[in-house]
Coordinates of C-alpha atoms in Angstrom, one line a residue:
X16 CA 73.8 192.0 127.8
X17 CA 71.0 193.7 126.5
X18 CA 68.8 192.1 123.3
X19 CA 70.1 194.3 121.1
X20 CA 73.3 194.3 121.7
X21 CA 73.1 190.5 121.4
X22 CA 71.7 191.0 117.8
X23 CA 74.3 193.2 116.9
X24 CA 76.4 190.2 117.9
X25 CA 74.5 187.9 115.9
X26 CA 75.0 190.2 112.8
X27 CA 79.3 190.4 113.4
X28 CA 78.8 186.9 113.0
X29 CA 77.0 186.3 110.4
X30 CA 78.8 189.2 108.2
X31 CA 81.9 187.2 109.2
X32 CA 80.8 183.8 107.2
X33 CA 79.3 185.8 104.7
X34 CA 82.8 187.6 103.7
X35 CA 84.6 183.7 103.9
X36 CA 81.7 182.7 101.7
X37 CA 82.6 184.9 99.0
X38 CA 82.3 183.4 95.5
X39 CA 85.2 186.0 94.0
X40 CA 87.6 185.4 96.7
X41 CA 87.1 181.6 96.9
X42 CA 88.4 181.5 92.9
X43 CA 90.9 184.5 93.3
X44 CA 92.3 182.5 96.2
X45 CA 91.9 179.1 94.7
X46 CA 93.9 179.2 91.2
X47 CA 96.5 181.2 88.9
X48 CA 97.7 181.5 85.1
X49 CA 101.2 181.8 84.5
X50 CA 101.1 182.3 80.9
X51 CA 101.2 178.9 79.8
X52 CA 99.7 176.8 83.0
X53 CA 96.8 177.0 84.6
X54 CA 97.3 176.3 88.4
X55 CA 94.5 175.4 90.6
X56 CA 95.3 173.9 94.2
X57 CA 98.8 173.6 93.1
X58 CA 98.0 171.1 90.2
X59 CA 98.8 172.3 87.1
X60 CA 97.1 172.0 83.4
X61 CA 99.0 173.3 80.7
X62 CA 97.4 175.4 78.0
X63 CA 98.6 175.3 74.5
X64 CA 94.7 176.1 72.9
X65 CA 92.4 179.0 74.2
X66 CA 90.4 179.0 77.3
X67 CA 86.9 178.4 77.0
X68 CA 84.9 180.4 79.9
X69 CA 81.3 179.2 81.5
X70 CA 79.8 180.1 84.6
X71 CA 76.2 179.2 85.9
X72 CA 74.7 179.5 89.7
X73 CA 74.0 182.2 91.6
X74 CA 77.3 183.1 92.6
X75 CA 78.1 182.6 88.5
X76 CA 79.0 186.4 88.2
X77 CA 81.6 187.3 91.4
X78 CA 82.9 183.6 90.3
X79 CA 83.8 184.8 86.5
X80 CA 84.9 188.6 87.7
X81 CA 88.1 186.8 89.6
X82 CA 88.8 184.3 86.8
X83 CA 88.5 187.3 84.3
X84 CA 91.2 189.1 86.3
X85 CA 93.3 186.0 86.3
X86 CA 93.1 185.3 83.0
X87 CA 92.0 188.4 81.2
X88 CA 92.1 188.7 77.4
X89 CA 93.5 185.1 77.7
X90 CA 89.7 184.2 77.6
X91 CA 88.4 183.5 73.6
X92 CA 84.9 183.5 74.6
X93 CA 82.4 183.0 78.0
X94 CA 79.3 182.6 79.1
X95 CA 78.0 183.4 82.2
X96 CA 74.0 182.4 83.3
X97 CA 72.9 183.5 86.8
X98 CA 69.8 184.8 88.6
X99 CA 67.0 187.6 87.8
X100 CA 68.8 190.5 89.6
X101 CA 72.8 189.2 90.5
X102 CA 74.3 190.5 87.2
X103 CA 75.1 193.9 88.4
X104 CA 79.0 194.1 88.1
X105 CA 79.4 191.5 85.9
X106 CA 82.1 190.6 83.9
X107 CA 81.9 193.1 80.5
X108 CA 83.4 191.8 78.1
X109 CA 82.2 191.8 74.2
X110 CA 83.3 187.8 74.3
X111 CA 81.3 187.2 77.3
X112 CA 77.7 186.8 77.1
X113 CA 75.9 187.4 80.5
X114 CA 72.0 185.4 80.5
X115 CA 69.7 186.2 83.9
X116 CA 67.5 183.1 83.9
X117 CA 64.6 181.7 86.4
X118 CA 65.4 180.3 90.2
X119 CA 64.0 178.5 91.7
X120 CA 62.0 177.6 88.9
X121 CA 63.7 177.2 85.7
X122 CA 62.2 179.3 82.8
X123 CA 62.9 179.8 79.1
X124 CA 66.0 181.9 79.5
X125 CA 67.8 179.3 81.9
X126 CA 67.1 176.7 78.6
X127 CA 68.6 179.4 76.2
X128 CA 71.7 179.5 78.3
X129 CA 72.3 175.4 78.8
X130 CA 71.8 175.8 75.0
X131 CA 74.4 178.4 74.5
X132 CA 76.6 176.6 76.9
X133 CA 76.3 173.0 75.1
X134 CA 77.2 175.1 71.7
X135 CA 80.3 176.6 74.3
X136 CA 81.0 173.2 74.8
X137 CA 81.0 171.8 72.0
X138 CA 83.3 174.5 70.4
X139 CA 86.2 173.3 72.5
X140 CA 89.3 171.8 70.9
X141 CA 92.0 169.1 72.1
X142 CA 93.8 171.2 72.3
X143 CA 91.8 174.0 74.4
X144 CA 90.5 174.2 78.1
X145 CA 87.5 175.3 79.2
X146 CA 87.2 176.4 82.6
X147 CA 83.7 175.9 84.4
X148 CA 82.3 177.6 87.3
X149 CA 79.6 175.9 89.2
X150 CA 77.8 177.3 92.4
X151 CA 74.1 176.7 93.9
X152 CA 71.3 177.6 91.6
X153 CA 72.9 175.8 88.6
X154 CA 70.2 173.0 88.7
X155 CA 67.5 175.3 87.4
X156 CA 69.3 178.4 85.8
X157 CA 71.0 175.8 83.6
X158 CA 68.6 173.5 82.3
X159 CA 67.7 171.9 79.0
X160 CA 65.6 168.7 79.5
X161 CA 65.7 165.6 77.0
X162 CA 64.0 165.2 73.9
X163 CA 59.9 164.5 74.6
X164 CA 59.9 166.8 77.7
X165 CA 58.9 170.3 77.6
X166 CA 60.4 173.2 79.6
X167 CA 56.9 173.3 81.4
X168 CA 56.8 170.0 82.1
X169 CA 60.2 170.3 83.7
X170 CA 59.2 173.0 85.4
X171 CA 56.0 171.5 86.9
X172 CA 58.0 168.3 87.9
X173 CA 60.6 170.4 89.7
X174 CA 58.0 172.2 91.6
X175 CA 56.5 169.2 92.7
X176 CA 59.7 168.0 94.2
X177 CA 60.3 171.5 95.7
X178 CA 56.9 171.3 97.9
X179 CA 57.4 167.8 98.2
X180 CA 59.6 167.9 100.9
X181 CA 62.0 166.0 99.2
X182 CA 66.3 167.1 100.1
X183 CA 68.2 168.7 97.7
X184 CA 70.5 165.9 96.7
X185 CA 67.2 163.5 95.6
X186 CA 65.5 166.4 93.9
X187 CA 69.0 166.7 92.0
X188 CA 69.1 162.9 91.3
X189 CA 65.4 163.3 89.5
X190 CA 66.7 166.7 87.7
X191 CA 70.0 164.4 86.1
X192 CA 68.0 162.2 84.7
X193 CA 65.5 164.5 82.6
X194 CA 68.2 166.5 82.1
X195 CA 70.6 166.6 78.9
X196 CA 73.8 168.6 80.6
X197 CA 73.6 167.4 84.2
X198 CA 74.8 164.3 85.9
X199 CA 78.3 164.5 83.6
X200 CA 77.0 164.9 80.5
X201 CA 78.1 168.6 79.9
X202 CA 81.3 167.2 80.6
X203 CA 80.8 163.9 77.7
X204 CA 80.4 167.0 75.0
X205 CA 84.2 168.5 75.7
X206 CA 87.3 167.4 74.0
X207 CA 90.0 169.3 75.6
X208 CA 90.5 169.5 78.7
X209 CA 87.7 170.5 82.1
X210 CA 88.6 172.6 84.6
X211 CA 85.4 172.9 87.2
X212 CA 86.1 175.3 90.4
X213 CA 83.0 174.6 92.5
X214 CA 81.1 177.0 94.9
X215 CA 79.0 174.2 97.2
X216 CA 75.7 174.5 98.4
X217 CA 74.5 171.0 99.1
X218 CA 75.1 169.4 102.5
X219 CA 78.2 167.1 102.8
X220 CA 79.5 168.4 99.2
X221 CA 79.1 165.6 97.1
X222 CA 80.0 166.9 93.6
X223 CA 77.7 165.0 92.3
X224 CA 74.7 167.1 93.7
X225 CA 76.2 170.7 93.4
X226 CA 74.2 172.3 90.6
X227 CA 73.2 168.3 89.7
X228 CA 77.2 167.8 88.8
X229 CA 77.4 168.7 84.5
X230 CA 80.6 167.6 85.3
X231 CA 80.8 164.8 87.4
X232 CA 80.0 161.3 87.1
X233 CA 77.4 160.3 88.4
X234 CA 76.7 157.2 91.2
X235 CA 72.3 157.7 90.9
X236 CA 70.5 155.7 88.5
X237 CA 67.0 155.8 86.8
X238 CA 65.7 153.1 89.7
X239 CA 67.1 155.9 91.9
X240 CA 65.1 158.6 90.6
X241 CA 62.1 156.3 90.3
X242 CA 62.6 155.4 93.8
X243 CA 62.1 159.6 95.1
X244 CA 59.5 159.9 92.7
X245 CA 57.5 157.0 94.4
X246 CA 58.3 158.4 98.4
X247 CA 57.2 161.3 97.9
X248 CA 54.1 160.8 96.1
X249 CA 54.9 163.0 93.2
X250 CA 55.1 159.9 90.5
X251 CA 51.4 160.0 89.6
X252 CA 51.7 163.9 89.3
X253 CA 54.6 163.7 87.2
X254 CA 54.0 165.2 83.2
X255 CA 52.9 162.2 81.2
X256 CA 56.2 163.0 78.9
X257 CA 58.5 162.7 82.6
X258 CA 57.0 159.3 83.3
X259 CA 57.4 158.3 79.5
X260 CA 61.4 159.1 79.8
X261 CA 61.6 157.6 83.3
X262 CA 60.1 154.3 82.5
X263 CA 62.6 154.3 79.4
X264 CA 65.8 154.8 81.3
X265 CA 64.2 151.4 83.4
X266 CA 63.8 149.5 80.6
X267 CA 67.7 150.6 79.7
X268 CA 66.3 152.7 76.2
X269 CA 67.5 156.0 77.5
X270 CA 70.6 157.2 78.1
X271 CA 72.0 157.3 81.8
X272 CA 74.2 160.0 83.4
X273 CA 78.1 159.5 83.5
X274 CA 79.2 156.4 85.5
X275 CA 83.0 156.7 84.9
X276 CA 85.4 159.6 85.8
X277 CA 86.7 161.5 82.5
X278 CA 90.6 161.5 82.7
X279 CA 90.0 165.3 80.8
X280 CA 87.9 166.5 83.8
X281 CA 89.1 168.2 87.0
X282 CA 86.8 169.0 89.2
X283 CA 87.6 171.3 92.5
X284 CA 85.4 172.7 95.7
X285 CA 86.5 176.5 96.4
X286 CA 83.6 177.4 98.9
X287 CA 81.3 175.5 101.4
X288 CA 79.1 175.8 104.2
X289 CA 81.7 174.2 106.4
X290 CA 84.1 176.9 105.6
X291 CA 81.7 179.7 106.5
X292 CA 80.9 178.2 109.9
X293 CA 84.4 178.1 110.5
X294 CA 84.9 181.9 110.1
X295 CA 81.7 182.2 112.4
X296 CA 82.8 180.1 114.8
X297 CA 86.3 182.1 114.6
X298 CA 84.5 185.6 115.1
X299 CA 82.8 184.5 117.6
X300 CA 85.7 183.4 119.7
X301 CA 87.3 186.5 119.1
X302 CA 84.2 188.5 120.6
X303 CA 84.8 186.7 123.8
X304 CA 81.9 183.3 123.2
X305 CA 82.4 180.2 123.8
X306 CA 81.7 179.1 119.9
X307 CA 80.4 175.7 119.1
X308 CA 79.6 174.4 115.4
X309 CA 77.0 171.8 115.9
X310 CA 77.1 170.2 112.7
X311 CA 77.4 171.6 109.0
X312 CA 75.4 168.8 107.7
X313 CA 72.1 169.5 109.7
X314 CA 68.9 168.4 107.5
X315 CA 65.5 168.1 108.1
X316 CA 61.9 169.9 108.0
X317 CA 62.6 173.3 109.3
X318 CA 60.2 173.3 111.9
X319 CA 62.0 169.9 113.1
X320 CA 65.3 171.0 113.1
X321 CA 64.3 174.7 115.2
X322 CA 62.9 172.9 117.9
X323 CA 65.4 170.4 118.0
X324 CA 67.7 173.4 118.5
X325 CA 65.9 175.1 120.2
X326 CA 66.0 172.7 123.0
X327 CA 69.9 173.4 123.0
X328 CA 69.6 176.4 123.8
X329 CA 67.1 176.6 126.7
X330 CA 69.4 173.7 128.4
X331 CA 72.2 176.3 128.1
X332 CA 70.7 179.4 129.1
X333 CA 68.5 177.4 132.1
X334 CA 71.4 174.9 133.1
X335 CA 74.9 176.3 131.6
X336 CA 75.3 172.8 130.0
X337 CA 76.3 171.2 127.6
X338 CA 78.4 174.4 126.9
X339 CA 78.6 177.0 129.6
X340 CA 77.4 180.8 128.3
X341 CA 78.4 182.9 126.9
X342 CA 77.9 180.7 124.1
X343 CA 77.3 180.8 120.1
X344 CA 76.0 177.7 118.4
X345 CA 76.5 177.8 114.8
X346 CA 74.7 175.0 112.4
X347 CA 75.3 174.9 108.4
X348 CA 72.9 172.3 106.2
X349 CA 69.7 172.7 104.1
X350 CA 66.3 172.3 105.7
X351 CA 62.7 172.3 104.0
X352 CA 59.7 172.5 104.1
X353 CA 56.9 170.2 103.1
X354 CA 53.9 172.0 101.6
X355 CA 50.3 170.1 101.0
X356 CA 47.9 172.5 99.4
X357 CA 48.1 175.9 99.2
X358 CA 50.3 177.9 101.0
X359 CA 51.4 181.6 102.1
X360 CA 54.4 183.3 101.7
X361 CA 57.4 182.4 102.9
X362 CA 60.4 180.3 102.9
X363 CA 62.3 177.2 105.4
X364 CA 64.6 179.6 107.6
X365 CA 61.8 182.0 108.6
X366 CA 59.8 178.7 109.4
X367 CA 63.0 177.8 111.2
X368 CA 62.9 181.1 112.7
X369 CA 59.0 181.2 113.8
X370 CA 59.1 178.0 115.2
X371 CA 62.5 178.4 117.6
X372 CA 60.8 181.5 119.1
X373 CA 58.4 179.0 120.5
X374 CA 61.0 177.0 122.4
X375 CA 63.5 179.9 123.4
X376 CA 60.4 182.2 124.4
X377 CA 61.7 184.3 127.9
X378 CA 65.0 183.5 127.3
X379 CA 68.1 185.9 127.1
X380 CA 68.6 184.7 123.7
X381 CA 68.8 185.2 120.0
X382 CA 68.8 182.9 116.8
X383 CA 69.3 184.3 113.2
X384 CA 68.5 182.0 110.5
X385 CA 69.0 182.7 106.6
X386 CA 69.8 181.2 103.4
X387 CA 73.0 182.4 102.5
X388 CA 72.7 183.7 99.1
X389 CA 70.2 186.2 100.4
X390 CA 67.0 184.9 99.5
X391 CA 64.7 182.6 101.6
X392 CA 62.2 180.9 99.2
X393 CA 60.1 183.0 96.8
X394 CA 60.6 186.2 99.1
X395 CA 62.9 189.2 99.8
X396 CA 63.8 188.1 102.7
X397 CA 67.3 186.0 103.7
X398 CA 65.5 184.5 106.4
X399 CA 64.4 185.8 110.3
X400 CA 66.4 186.6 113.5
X401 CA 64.2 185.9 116.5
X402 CA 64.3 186.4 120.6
X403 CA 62.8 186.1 123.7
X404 CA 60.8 188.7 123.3
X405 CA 59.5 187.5 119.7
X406 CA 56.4 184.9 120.8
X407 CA 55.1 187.6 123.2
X408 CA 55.1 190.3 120.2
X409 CA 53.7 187.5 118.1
X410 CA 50.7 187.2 120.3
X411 CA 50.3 191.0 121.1
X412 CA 49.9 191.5 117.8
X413 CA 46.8 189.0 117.2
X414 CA 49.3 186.6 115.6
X415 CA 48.9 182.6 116.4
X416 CA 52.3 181.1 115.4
X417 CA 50.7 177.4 114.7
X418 CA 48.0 178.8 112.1
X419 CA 50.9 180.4 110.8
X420 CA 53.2 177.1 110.5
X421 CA 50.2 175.6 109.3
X422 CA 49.7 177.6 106.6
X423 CA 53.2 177.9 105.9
X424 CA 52.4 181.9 105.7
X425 CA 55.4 183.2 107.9
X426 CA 56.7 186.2 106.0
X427 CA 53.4 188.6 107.2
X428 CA 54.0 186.9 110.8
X429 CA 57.7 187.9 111.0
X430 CA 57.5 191.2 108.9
X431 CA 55.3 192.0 111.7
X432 CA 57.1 192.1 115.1
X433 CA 61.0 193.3 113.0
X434 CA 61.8 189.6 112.9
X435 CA 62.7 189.3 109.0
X436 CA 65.9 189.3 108.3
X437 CA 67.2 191.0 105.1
X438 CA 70.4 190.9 103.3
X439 CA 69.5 191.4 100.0
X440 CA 71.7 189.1 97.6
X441 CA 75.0 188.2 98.7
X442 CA 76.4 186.8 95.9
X443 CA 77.2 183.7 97.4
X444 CA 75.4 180.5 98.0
X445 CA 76.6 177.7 100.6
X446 CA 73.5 176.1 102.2
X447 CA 71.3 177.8 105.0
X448 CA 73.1 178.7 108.1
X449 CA 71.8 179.3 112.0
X450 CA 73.7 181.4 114.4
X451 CA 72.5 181.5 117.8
X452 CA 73.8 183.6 120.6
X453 CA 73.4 182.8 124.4
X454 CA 75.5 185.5 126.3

């Protein structure tokens, strides 16, 4: 099978987790309104107030479009807060308010919309429901830090734990705590009753961690967020104001995120990265490869992980074991990367990508990596789709992959030799995914 043909492949396959991805048809699929109840996974909530409508992550807008259908005039007001650029097709609706805020740094429209959704919130009667949709992104396009700490300050404390290294679910247990709306206290503000449909994008889905859980209690503690402050060598960077509120939550003089679970809150997972390696692995099969998912819960530095993988596939396609070819290895999770000084352009699946064209260099063999909702880092790119052929091309081309890792500057590299991959936004967000076909 020729390279192309096996990118092609790669492409079927990844188009094919993509579509069981989708945000609209996880909550089309997931709940219904008969009138008077709403049903979600065949539990019921009766509704004898109106229905309160918020929606925040990057898949906020597809997320509200299937509720809206569902529910239609039903809804008394919304808000919906998503990302620079994913509002086209939105919901549009006089009642509904759409916000585009800042990802992956929160900026002063992602406070104005946790503000307009606390006042949302707050509106709600006993008698009323309000139904929340949550999906990746929510941690910084809904934010509103505690009293003392400045958006800036937020901001510079949440881009020290982005190029810290540091995994999602412990930058999320740092955000909840400087944070007046996550870790369940959106949730503490609502009379009536909760409804949360939940698109996931952290590894395992924890409900906790997705979007820093507004709606969920929460099991982290102040010592906890001291405690990934310390390993990763951001507390003495921290904003004096960050440190201030920390230190108070240790002494027991600040407030700590919800510990119980809120007999008026439902919460409910519609969409994961587990269910969008499934429909890989499924199109896969039907194309005739022997499909494997690796893991769905694969973390680590990107560079790490690729090789690691890597290593997979040159025992397959040198020794047909552990899975005889043709084969496709799928792998869901979140990788990073850990960035000292400055840095280039670029983002963890093209480092993933750059550095498993080392290990699967002269092999019949192609790996596509990307971040599911479409964008890899600060870039336009999804990620990179690499081959045998790629390391040679690198190296034609003047390019020396290990200056490039180093410098963490692998967008020019890739763009290079065709190897970025580009979806544009997807609309959906379940973790970053790996697709690797051995034919």
């Amino acid at each position: 099978m020729m390279i192309g043909d096996t990118k092609t492949i790669a492409f079927e396959i990844m188009n094919a987790a993509l579509k069981a991805a989708d945000p609209y048809m996880a909550v089309k699929n997931s709940f219904g309104f008969d009138g008077e109840w709403l049903i979600v996974k065949e539990e019921k909530f009766r509704v004898s107030g109106k229905i309160y409508l918020l929606a925040f992550g990057k898949a906020a807008c597809a997320m509200a479009k299937a509720a809206y259908e569902v529910l239609g005039e039903k809804i008394a007001e919304g808000l919906i807060v998503t990302k620079y650029g994913y509002a086209a097709n939105c919901v549009d609706d006089s009642k509904i308010t759409v916000i585009e805020a800042g990802h992956p740094v929160p900026d002063e429209n992602s406070m104005r919309g946790a503000l307009a959704g606390v006042e949302l919130a707050e509106k709600v009667g006993e008698e009323d429901l309000l139904l929340v949709l949550i999906s990746g992104g929510g941690s910084a396009l809904f934010t509103l830090p505690e009293d003392g700490i400045s958006l800036d300050d937020k901001i510079q404390t949440n881009e020290l734990l982005l190029k810290s290294g540091a995994k999602i679910y412990e930058i999320n247990t740092v955000r909840k705590h400087i944070s007046k709306v996550k870790g369940g206290k959106l949730a503490k503000l609502v009379k009536g009753t909760v409804v949360s449909l939940i698109l996931s994008d952290v590894v395992g889905d924890p409900l906790e961690a997705i979007a820093s859980g507004p709606t969920v209690s929460d099991p982290t503690t102040f010592e906890d967020a001291h405690r990934v402050l310390r390993l990763y060598g951001v507390w003495d960077k921290l904003p004096e104001s960050v440190r201030k509120h920390i230190e108070k939550g240790l002494r027991g003089e600040a407030e700590e995120t919800l510990k119980e679970d809120l007999p008026n809150v439902h919460n409910f997972i519609v969409g994961s990265g587990a269910i969008a390696c499934e429909a890989a692995k499924r199109k896969a099969e039907e194309l005739g490869f022997n499909a494997h998912i690796l893991t769905t819960t694969l973390e680590g530095k990107a560079r790490e992980v690729a090789l690691a993988i890597g290593s997979l596939i040159q025992e397959i396609a040198s020794r047909n074991r552990p899975f005889e070819r043709p084969a496709v290895l799928i792998a869901g999770g979140e990788w990073t990367v850990t960035i000292e000084g400055e840095a280039g352009l670029g983002g963890p699946n093209q480092e993933f990508a750059l550095s498993i064209a080392r290990k699967i260099a002269g092999l019949n063999a192609v790996v596509l990596a990307l971040d599911t909702d479409g964008t890899d880092g600060p870039t336009d790119a999804s990620g990179g789709i690499v081959d045998g052929s790629t390391l040679e091309n690198l190296k034609t081309a003047g390019i020396g992959v290990e200056e490039v890792l180093k410098k963490h500057d692998v967008y020019r590299a890739l763009e290079k030799v065709g190897a970025l991959l580009k979806t544009g936004p997807t609309g959906t967000n379940v973790n970053s995914l790996v697709i690797a076909v051995i034919p």
